[in-house]
Coordinates of C-alpha atoms in Angstrom, one line a residue:
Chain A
X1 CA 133.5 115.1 103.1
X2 CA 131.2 112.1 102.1
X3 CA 130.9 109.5 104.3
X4 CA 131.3 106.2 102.4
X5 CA 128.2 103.8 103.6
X6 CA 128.9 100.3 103.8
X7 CA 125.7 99.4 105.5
X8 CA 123.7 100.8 103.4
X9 CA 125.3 99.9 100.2
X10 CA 125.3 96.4 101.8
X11 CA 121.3 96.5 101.6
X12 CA 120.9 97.9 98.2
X13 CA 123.1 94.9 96.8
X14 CA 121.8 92.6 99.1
X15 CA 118.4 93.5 98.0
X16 CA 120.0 93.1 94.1
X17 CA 121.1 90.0 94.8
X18 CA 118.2 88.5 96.8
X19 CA 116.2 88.8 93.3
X20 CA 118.7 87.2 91.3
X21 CA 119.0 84.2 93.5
X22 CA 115.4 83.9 94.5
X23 CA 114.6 80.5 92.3
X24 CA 117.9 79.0 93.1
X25 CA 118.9 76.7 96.0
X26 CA 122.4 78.2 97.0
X27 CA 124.0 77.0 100.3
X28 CA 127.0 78.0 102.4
X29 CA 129.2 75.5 105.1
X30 CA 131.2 77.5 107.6
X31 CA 133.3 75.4 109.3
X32 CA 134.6 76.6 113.1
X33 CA 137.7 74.5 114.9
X34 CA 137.6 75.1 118.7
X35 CA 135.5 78.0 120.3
X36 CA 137.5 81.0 119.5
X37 CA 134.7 84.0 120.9
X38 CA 135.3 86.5 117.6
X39 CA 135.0 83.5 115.5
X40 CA 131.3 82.7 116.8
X41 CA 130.6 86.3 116.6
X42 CA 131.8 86.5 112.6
X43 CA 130.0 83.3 111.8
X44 CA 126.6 84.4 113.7
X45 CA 126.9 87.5 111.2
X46 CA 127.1 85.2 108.4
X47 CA 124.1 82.9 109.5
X48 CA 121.9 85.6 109.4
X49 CA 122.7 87.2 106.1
X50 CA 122.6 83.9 104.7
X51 CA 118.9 83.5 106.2
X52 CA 118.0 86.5 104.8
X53 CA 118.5 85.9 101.7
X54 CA 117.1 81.9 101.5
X55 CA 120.7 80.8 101.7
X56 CA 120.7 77.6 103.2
X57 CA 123.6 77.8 106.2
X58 CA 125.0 75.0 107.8
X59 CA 127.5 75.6 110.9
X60 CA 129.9 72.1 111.2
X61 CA 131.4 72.4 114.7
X62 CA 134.8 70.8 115.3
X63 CA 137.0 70.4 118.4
X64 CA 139.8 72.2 118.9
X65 CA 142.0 68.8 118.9
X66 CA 140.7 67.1 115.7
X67 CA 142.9 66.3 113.2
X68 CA 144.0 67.2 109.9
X69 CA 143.5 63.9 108.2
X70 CA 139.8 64.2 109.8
X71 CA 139.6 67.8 108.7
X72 CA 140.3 67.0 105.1
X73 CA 137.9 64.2 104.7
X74 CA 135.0 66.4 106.1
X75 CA 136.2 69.1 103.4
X76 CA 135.9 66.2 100.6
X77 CA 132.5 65.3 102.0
X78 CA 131.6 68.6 101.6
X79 CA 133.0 69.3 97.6
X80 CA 131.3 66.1 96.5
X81 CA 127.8 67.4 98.1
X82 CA 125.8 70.0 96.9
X83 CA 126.9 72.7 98.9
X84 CA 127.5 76.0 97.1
X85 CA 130.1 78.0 99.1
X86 CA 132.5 76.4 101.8
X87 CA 134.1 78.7 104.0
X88 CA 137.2 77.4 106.9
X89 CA 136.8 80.1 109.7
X90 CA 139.8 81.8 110.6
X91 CA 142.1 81.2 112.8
X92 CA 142.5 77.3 113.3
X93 CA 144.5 75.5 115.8
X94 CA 148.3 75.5 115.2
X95 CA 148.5 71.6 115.0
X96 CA 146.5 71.7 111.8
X97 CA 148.2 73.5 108.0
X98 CA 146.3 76.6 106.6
X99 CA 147.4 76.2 103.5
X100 CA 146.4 72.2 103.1
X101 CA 143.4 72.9 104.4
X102 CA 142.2 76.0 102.6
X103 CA 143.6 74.4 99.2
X104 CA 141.6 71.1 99.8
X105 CA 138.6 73.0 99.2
X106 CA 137.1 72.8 95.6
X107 CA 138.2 76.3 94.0
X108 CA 134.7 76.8 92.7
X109 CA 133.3 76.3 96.2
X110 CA 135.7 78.5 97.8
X111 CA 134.1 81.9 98.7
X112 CA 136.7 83.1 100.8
X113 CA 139.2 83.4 97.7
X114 CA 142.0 82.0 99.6
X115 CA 142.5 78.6 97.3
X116 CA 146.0 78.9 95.6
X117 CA 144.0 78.6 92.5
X118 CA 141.7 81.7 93.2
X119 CA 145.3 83.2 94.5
X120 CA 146.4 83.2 91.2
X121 CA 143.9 84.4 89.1
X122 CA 143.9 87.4 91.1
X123 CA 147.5 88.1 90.6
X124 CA 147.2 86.9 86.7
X125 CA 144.3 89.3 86.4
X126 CA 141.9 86.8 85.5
X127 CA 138.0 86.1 86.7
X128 CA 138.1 84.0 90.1
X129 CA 136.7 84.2 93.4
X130 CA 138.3 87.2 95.4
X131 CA 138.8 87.4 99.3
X132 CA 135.7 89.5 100.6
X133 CA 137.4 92.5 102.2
X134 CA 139.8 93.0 99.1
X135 CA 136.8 92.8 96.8
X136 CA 134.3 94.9 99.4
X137 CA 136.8 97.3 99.6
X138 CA 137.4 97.6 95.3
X139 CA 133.2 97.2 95.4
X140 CA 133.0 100.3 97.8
X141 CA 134.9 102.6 95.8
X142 CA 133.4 101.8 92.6
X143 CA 129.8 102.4 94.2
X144 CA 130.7 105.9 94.5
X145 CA 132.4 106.5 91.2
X146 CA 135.5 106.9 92.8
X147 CA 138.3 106.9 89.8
X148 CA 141.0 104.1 90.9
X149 CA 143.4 104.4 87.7
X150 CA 146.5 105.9 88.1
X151 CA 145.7 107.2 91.7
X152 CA 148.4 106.2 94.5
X153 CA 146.9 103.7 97.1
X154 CA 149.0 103.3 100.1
X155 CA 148.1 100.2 101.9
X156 CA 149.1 100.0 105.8
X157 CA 149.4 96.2 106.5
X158 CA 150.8 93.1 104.3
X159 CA 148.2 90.3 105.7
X160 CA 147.0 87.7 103.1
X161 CA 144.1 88.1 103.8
X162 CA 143.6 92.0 103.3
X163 CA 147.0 93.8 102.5
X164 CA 148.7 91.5 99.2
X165 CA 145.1 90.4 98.0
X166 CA 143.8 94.2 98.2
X167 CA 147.1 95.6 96.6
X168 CA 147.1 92.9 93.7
X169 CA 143.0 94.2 93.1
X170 CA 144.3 97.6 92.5
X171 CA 147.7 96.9 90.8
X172 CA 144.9 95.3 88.3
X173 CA 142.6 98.0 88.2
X174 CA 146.0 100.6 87.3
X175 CA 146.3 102.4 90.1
X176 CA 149.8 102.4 91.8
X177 CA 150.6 100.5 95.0
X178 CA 152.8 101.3 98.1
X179 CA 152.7 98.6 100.7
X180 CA 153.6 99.6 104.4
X181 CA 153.9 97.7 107.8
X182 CA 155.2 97.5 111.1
X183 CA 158.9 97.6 109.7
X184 CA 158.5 100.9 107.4
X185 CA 160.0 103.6 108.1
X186 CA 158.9 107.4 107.7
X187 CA 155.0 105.8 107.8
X188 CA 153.8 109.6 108.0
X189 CA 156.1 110.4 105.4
X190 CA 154.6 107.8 102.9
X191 CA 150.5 107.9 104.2
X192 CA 150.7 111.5 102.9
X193 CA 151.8 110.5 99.8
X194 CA 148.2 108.3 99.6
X195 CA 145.0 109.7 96.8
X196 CA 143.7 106.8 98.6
X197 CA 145.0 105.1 102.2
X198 CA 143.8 101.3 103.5
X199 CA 144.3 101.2 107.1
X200 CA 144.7 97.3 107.8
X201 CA 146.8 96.7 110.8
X202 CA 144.4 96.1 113.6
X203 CA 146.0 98.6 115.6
X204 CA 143.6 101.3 117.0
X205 CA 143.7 105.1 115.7
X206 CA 147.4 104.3 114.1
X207 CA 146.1 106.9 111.1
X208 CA 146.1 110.5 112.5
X209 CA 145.0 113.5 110.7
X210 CA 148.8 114.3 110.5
X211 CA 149.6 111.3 108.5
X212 CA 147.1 112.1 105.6
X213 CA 147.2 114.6 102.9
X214 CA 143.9 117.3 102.5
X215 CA 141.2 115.3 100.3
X216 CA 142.8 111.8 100.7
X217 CA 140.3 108.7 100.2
X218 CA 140.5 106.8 103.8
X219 CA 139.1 103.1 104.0
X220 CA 139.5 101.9 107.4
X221 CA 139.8 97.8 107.7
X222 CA 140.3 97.9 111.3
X223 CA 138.2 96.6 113.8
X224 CA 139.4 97.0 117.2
X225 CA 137.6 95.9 119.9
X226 CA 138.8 97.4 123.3
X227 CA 136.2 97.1 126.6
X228 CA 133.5 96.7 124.4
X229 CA 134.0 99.5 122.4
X230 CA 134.8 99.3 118.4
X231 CA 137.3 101.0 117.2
X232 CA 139.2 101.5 113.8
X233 CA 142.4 101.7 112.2
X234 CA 142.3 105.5 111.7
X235 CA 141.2 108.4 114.5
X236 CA 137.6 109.0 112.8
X237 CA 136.9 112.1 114.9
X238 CA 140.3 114.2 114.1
X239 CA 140.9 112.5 110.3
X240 CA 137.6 112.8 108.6
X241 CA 137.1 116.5 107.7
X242 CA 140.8 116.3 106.0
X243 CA 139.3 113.8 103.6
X244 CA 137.3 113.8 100.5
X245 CA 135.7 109.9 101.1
X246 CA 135.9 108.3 104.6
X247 CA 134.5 105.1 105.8
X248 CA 133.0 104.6 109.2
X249 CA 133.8 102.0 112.0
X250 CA 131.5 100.5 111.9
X251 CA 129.0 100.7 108.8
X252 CA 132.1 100.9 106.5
X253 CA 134.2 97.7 105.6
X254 CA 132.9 95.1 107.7
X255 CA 129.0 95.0 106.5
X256 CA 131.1 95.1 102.5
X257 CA 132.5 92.0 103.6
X258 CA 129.7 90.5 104.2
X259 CA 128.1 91.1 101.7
X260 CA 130.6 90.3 99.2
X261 CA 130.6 86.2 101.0
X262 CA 127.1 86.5 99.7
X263 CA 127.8 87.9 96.1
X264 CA 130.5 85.1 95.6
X265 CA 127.9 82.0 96.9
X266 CA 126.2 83.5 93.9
X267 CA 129.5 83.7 92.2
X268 CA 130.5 80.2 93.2
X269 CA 127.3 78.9 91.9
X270 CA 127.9 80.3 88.2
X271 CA 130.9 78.7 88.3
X272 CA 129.8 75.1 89.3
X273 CA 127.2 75.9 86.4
X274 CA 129.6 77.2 83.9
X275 CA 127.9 80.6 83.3
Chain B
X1 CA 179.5 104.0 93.7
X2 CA 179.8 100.2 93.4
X3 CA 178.9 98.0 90.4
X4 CA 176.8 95.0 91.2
X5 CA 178.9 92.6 89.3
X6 CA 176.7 89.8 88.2
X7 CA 178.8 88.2 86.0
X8 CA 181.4 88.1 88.9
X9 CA 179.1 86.7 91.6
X10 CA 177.7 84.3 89.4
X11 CA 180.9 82.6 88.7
X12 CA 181.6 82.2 92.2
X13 CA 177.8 80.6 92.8
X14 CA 178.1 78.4 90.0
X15 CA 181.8 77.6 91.0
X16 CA 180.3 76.4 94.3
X17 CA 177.2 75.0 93.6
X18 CA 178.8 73.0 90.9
X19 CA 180.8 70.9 93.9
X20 CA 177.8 70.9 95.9
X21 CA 176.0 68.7 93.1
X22 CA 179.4 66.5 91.7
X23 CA 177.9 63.6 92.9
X24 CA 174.5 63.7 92.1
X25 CA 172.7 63.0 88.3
X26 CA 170.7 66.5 87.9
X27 CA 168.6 67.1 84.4
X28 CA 166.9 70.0 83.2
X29 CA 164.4 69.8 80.3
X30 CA 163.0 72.7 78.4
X31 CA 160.0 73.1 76.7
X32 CA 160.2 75.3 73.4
X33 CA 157.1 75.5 71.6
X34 CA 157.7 77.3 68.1
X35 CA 160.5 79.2 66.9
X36 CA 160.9 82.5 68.9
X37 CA 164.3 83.9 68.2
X38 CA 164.8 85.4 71.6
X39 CA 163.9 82.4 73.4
X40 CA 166.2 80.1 71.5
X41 CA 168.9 82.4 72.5
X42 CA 167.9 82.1 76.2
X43 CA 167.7 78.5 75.8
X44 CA 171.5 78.0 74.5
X45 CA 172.4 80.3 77.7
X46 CA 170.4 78.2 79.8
X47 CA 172.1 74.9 77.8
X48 CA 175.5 76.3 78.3
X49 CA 174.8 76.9 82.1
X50 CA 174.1 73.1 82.8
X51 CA 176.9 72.0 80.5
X52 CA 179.3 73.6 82.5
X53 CA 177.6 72.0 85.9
X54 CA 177.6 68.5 84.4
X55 CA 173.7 69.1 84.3
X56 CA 172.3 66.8 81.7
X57 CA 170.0 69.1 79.3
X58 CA 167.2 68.3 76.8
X59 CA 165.5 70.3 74.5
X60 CA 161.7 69.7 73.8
X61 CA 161.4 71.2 70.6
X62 CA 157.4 71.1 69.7
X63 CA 155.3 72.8 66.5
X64 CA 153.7 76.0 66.9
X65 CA 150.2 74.3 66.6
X66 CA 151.1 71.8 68.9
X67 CA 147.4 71.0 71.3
X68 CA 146.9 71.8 74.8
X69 CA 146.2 68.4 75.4
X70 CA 149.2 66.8 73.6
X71 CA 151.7 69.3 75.4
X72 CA 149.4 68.6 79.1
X73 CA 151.0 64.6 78.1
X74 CA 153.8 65.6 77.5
X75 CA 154.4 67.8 80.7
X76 CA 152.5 64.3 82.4
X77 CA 155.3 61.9 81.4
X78 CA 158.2 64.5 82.5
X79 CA 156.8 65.0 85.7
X80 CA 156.6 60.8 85.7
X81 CA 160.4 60.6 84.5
X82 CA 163.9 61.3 86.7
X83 CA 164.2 64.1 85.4
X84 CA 164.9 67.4 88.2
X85 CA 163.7 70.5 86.7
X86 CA 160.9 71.1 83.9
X87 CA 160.6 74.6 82.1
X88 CA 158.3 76.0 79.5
X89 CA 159.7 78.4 77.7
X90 CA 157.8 81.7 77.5
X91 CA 156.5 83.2 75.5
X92 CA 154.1 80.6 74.4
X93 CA 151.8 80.6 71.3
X94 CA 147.9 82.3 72.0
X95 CA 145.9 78.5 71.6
X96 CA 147.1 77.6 74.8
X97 CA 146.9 78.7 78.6
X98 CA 149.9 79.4 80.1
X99 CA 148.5 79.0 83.6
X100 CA 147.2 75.6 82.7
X101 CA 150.2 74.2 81.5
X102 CA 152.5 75.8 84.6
X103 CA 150.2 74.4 87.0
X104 CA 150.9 71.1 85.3
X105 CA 153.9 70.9 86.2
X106 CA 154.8 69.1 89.8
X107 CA 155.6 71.9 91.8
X108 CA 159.0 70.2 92.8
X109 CA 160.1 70.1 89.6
X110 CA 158.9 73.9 88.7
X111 CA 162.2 75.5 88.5
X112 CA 160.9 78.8 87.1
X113 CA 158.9 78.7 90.4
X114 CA 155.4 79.9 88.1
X115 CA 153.2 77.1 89.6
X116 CA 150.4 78.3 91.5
X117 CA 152.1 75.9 95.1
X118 CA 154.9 77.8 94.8
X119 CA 153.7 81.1 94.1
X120 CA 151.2 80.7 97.0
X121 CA 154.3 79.8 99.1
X122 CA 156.1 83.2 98.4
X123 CA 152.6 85.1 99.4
X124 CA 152.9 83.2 102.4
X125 CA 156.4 83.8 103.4
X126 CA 157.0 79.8 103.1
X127 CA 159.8 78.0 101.8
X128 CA 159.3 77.5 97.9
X129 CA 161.0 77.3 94.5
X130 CA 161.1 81.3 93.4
X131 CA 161.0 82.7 90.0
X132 CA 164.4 83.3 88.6
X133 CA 165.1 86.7 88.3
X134 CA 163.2 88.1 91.5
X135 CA 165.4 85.5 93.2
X136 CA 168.4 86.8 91.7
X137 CA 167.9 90.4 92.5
X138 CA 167.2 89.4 96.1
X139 CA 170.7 87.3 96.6
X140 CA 172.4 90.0 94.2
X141 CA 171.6 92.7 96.9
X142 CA 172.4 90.2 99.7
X143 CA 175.8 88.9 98.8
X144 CA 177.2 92.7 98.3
X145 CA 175.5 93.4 101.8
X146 CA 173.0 95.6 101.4
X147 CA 170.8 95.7 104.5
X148 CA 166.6 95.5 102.7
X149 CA 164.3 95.6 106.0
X150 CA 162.8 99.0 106.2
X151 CA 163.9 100.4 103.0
X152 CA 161.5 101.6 100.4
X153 CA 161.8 99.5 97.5
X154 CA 160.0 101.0 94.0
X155 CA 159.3 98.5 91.4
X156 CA 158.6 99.8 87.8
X157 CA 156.6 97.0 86.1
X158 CA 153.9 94.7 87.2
X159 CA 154.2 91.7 85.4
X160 CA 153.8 88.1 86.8
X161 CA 157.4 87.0 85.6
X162 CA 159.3 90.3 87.7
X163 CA 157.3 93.2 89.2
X164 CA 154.8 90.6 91.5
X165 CA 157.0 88.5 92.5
X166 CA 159.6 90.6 93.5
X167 CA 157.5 93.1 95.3
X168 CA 156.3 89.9 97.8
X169 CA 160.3 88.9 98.2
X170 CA 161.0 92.5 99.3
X171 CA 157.7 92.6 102.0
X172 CA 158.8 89.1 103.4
X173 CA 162.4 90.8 103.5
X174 CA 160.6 93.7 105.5
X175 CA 161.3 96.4 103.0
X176 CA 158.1 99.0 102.0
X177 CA 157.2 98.5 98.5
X178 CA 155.7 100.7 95.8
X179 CA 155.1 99.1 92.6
X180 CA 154.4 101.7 89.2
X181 CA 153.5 100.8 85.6
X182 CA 152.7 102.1 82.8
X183 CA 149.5 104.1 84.2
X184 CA 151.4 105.5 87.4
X185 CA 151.3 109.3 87.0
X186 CA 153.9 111.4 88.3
X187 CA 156.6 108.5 87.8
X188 CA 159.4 110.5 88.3
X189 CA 158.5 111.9 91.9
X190 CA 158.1 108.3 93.1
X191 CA 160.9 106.9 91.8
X192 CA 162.5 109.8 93.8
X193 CA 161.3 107.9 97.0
X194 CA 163.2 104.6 96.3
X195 CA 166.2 103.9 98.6
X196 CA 166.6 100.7 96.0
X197 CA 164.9 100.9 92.6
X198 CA 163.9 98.0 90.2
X199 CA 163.4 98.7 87.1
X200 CA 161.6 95.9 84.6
X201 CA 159.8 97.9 82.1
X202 CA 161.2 96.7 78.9
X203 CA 161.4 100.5 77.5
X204 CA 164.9 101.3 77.0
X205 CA 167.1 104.1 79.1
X206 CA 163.4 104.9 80.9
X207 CA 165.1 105.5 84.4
X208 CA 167.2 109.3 83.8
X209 CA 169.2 111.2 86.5
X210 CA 166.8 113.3 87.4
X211 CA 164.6 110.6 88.4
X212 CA 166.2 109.4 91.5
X213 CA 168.0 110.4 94.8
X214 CA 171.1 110.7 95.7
X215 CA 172.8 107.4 96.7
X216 CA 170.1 105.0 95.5
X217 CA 170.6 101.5 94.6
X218 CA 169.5 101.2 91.0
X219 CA 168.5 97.2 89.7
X220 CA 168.6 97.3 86.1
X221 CA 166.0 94.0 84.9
X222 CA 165.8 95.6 81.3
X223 CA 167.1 93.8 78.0
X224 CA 166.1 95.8 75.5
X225 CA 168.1 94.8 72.3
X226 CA 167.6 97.6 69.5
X227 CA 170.0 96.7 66.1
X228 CA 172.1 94.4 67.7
X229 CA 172.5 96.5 70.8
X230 CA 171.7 95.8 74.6
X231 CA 170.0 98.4 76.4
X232 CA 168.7 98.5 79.7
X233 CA 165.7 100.4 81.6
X234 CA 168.0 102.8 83.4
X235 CA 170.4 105.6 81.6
X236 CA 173.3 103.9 82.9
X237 CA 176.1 106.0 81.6
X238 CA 174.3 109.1 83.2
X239 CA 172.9 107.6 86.2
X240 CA 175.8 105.6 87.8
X241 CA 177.7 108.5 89.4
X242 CA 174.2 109.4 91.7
X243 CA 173.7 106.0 92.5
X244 CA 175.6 104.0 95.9
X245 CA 175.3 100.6 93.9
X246 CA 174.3 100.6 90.3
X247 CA 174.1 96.8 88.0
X248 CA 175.1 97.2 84.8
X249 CA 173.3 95.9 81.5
X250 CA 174.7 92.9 80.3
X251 CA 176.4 91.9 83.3
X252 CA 174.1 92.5 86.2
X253 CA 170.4 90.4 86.3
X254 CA 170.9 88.6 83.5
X255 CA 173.8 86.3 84.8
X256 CA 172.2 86.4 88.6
X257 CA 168.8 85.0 86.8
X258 CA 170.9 82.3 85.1
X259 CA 172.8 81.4 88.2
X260 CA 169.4 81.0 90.2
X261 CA 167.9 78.9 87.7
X262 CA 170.4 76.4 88.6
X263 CA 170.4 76.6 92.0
X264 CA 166.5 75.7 91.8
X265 CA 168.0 73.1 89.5
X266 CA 169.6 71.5 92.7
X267 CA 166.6 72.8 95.1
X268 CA 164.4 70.7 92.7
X269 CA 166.1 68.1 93.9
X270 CA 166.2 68.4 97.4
X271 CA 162.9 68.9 97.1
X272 CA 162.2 65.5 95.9
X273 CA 164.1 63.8 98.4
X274 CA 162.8 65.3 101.0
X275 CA 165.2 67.6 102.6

């Protein structure tokens, strides 16, 4: 069983990409509506990856009750400056439209992937800027050679911001896709059908070592947090001696995500300069 | 076993939606570029359709080396006119980018329902003009009944016209999806899994007996015309008797993606006048 590192993968790209950006002046916006704790946790993360790597950050601080019409001129503001990467931190207020908001920003400026044109090159299989758990997740795999053609991924959750993006990745890299929720039936019946299983429900331990098969690939997006403890999608402790890969909670997904928000400032840059 | 009558249930649609719309001045235009035999065929079908509805139809006939920028005007003064629904006719030629030109169509007038607002609607589970033949299985199943949430759904083919789109109607319906292609290895023991089974492969009589379960609901997208004849993707005359509902080729999707195309014809239109 190999452990699949995601914090120290993080580093060596990190480190990769710190060189290849060092002459240029690349900047991310995170914008934050309201004082949601995780939020400010996520962000914090962000800021100091971004200041390790010469990335100017700017945090723009919004009250819970602003509105959308005020919302959507500070995200105009923000495409006409110089900013490289803009980034709406989720979850936002009911009162104010996701989808507006997220497809006001300038697709080349969009390094969470989630503008409906970044959407859509992802399905169409073209170059675009890919939501950062989908793509650390594709990332992680390839850094250990695993094969992802014609293997059977079984994804556990349908979000869009991990389960359709992550399942239209690997529809495009030819591996076939089962997608399961809280309404399938027979889960244990269909996990053990998985090569490779993404756990992305946010429900702690829901993978046990009786829903996987002997040398299955496990990549656990979960991150639980329960009395101050972290906790994954999948039961580490009685799973990982059934699998072949298995990635931690946490060091596995969540540093990949990371750093894939910094490979796609990079990213967004190229764009905004044609390369 | 029960044949899913398209022909049948798209009379009755029609007969309906055609006094829905008696009063009101609906028009369709599509775009042909070039002179594709297949697609002219489809577009006297699709002609036909709105004659009978008292849909006023016009044909765009352009050159094969027509410019991108000459078609984008085009598109530009149809979206401008009164017209209700705008389609380009696929395939087009290689000069030109099919995404582009979709996208320039106003998304209330997309009646194929390729547009990147409405494709990012049916990722989102929102309300949005759907592509016509992954609408049609979807009302095929529901008018004869046929309970989706919680059944596995296996989709053979991936493209952005069938397999995609349908797969994200089937999770919003709460059905567990598996989507195979080409690369998919051990086809045959997946297909085995499907409680309803889509198949849009374009490879003619690709689905045999021994390839699903007992009692499975077999969707037949495949038009596979071979010296005059229509095939489908499934064996039909050897499958039917395993299956609980089976649709036939001609007679099944075909019809169902005709009907739908004009009832986003009249969803255009509500569309645009805002209800």
């Amino acid at each position: 069983m190999i452990i699949l590192d995601g914090k120290k993968l993080k580093e060596e790209r990190l480190k990769a990409l710190k060189n290849k950006i060092k002459d240029l002046k690349l900047s991310l916006a995170v914008i934050q509506i309201g004082n949601d704790e995780a939020s400010s946790v996520y962000i914090n993360q962000k800021k100091k990856a971004c200041e390790n790597l010469n990335v100017e950050f700017s945090h723009i601080k919004l009250e819970e009750n602003i509105t959308e019409t005020k919302l959507l001129n500070i995200i105009k503001d923000l495409n006409n400056s110089d900013v490289t990467g803009i980034l709406l931190q989720l979850p936002i207020p009911n009162h104010l439209n996701k989808m507006t908001l997220q497809n006001a920003i300038d697709y080349k400026k969009d390094v969470d992937g989630l503008n409906v044109i970044n959407v859509n090159r992802l399905i169409n299989n073209e170059k675009g800027l890919l939501p950062c758990t989908a793509k650390g997740i594709i990332n992680m795999l390839k850094a250990y050679n695993i094969e992802l053609a014609g293997k059977h991924v079984v994804i556990v959750g349908r979000s869009n911001l991990v389960g359709r993006p992550v399942s239209n990745l690997f529809l495009n890299e030819n591996a076939t896709v089962t997608i399961c929720h809280s309404k399938t039936k027979n889960l244990n019946e269909i996990t053990k059908l998985a090569d490779i299983l993404i756990a992305a429900t946010g429900k702690k331990h829901l993978i046990t070592a009786e829903m996987i098969k002997q040398g299955a690939i496990i990549v656990d997006v979960g991150i639980n947090k329960i009395d101050g403890t972290l906790y994954g999608d999948v039961d580490y402790e009685n799973v990982k001696e059934k699998t072949s890969y298995i990635t931690p909670v946490p060091g596995g997904i969540g540093p990949m995500t990371i750093c894939c928000l910094m490979e796609n400032i990079y990213e967004a840059y190229l764009l905004q300069n044609n390369n």
